[in-house]
Coordinates of C-alpha atoms in Angstrom, one line a residue:
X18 CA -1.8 -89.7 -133.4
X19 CA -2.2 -86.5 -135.2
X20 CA 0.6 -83.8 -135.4
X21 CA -1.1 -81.6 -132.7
X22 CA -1.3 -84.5 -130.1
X23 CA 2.8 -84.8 -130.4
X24 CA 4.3 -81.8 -128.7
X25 CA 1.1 -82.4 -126.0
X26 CA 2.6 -86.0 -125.5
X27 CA 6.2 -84.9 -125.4
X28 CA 5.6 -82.3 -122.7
X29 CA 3.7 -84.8 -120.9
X30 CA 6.8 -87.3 -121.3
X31 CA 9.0 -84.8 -120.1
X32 CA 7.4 -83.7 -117.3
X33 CA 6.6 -87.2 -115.9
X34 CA 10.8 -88.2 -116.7
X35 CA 12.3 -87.6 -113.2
X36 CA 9.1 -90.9 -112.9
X37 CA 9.2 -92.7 -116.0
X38 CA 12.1 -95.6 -115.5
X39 CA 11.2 -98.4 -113.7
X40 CA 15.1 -100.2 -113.7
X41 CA 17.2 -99.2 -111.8
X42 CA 21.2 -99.5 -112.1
X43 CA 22.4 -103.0 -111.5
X44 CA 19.2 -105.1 -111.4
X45 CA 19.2 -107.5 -114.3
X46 CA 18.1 -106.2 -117.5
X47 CA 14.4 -107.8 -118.7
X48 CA 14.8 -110.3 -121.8
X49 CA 13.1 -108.3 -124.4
X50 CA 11.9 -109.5 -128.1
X51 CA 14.2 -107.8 -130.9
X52 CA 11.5 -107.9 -133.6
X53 CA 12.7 -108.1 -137.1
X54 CA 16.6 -107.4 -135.9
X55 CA 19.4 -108.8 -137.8
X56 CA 21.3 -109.5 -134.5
X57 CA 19.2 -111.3 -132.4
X58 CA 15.9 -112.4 -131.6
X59 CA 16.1 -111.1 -127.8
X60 CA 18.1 -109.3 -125.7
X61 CA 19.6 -112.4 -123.9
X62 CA 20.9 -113.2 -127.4
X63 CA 23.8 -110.7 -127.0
X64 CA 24.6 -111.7 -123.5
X65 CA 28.8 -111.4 -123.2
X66 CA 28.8 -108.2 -125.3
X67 CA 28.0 -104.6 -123.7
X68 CA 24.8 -103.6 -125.5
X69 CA 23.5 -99.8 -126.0
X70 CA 19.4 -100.6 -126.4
X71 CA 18.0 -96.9 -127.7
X72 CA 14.3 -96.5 -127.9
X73 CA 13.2 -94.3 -130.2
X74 CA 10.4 -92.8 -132.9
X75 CA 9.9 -91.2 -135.9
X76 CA 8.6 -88.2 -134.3
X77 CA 11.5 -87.6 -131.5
X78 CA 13.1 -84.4 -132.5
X79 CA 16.1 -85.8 -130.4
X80 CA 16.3 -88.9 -132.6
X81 CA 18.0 -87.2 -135.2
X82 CA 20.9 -86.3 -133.1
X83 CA 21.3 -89.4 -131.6
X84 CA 22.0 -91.6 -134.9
X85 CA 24.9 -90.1 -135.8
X86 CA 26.6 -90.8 -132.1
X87 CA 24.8 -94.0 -131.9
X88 CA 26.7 -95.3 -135.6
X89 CA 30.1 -93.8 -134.7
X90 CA 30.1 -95.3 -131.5
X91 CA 29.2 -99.0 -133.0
X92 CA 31.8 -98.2 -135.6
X93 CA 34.4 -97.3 -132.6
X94 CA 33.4 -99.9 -130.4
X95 CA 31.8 -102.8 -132.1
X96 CA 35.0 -104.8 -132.3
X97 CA 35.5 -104.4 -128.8
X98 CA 32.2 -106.3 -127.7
X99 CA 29.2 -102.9 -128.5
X100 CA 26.8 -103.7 -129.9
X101 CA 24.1 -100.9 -130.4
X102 CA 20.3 -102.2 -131.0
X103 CA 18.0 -99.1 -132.0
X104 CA 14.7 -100.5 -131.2
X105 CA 11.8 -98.7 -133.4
X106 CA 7.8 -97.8 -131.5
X107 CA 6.4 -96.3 -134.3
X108 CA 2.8 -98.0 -134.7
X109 CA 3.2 -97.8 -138.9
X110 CA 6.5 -99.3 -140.2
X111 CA 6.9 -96.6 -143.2
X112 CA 7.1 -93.5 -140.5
X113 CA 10.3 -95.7 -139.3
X114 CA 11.8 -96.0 -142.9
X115 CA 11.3 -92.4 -143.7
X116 CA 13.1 -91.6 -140.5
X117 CA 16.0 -93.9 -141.5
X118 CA 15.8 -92.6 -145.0
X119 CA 16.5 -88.9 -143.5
X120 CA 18.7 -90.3 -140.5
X121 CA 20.6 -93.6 -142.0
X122 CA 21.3 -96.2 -139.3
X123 CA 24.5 -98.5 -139.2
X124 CA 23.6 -100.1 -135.8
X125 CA 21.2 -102.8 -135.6
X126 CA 17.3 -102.1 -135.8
X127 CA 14.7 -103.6 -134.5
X128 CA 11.0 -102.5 -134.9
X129 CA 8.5 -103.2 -131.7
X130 CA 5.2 -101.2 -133.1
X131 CA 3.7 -102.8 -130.4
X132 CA 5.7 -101.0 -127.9
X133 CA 6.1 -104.6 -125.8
X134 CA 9.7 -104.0 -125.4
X135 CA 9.4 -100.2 -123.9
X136 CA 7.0 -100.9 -121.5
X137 CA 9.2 -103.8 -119.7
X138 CA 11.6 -101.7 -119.7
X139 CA 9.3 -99.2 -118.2
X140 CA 10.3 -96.8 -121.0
X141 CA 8.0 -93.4 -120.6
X142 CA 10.0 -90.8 -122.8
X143 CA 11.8 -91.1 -126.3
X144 CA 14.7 -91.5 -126.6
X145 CA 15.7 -93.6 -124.0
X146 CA 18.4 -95.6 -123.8
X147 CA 19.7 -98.3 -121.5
X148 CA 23.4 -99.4 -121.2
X149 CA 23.6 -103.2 -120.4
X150 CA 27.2 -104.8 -119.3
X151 CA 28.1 -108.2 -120.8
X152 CA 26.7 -110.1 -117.9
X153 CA 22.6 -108.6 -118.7
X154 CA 22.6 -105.9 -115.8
X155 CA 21.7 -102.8 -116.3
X156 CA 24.5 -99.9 -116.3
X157 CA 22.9 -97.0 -117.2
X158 CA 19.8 -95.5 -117.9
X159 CA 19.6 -92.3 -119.9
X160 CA 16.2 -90.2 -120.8
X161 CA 16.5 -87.7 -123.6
X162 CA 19.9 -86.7 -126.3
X163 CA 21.5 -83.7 -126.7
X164 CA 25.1 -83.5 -128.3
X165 CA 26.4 -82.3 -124.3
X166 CA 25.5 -85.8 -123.5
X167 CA 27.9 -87.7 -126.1
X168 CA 31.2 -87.3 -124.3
X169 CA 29.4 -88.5 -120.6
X170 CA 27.9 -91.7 -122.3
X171 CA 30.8 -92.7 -124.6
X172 CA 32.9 -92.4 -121.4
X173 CA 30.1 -94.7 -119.9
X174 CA 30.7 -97.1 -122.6
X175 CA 34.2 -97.6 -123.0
X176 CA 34.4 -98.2 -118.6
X177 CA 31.6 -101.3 -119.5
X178 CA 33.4 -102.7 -122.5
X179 CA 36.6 -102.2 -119.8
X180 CA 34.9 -104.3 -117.5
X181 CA 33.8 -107.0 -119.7
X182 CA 37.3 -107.3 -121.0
X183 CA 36.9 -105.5 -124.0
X184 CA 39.7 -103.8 -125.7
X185 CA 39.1 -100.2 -125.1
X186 CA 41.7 -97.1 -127.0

């Protein structure tokens, strides 16, 4: 995809949000391949901890702000049962590691250049993220990241690590 076709694509993701997620709060979350993560091989691996899945690319200008929150709050939280899986679509592997060279990521990676995982998730627009409670249902879905959005979703995943028994502050 050339550098032109991106902000044609993005406006097209945006404008087909309010449409694009298929799950819907409290149905079971679909058991998804974690390719090349150091955490698991699937999302049904991590069942009994709360799991933050973010889908995301090299070219998603709201990426960049999303890292930062995304490593503080598996720093905060990971003792408490979070565990945070950043799950990669780029179609080429090296526009992922120059991202992560720029934007360093302490939460677990996983890279689906396929795009398998996004589209059972019914994934439309980047980044989105999925908030999945220790028992595999889904939470919370959430389209997009801007820093307004960091004290709503940490709030989000303290109640779930609450819920599942985790210690929370």
């Amino acid at each position: 995809m050339t550098r032109l076709h991106r902000p044609l694509l993005m406006l097209l993701m945006a404008l087909a949000a309010p449409l694009a997620l298929a799950l819907d709060v409290g149905q079971p979350a679909p058991d998804v391949d974690l390719p090349d993560s150091a955490v698991a091989q699937k999302l049904s691996d991590l069942r009994g901890k709360v799991v933050y899945v973010d889908f995301w690319a090299s070219w998603c200008g709201p990426c960049k702000q999303s890292f930062p929150w995304m490593n503080d709050m598996q720093r905060k939280y990971g003792a408490r049962g979070l565990q945070v899986v950043a799950i990669n679509l780029d179609a080429k592997r090296g526009d992922a590691d120059q991202f992560l060279a720029q934007n360093p990521a302490t939460v677990a990676l996983a890279f689906d250049s396929k795009g398998e995982s996004a589209r059972r998730m019914g994934v439309k627009g980047m980044p989105t993220s999925l908030l999945v409670g220790a028992d595999g249902k889904v939470l919370l879905v959430h389209q997009g990241f801007r820093n307004e959005d960091r004290t709503e979703l940490e709030a989000k995943l303290v109640a779930a690590l609450a819920a599942s028994g985790g210690k929370t502050p």
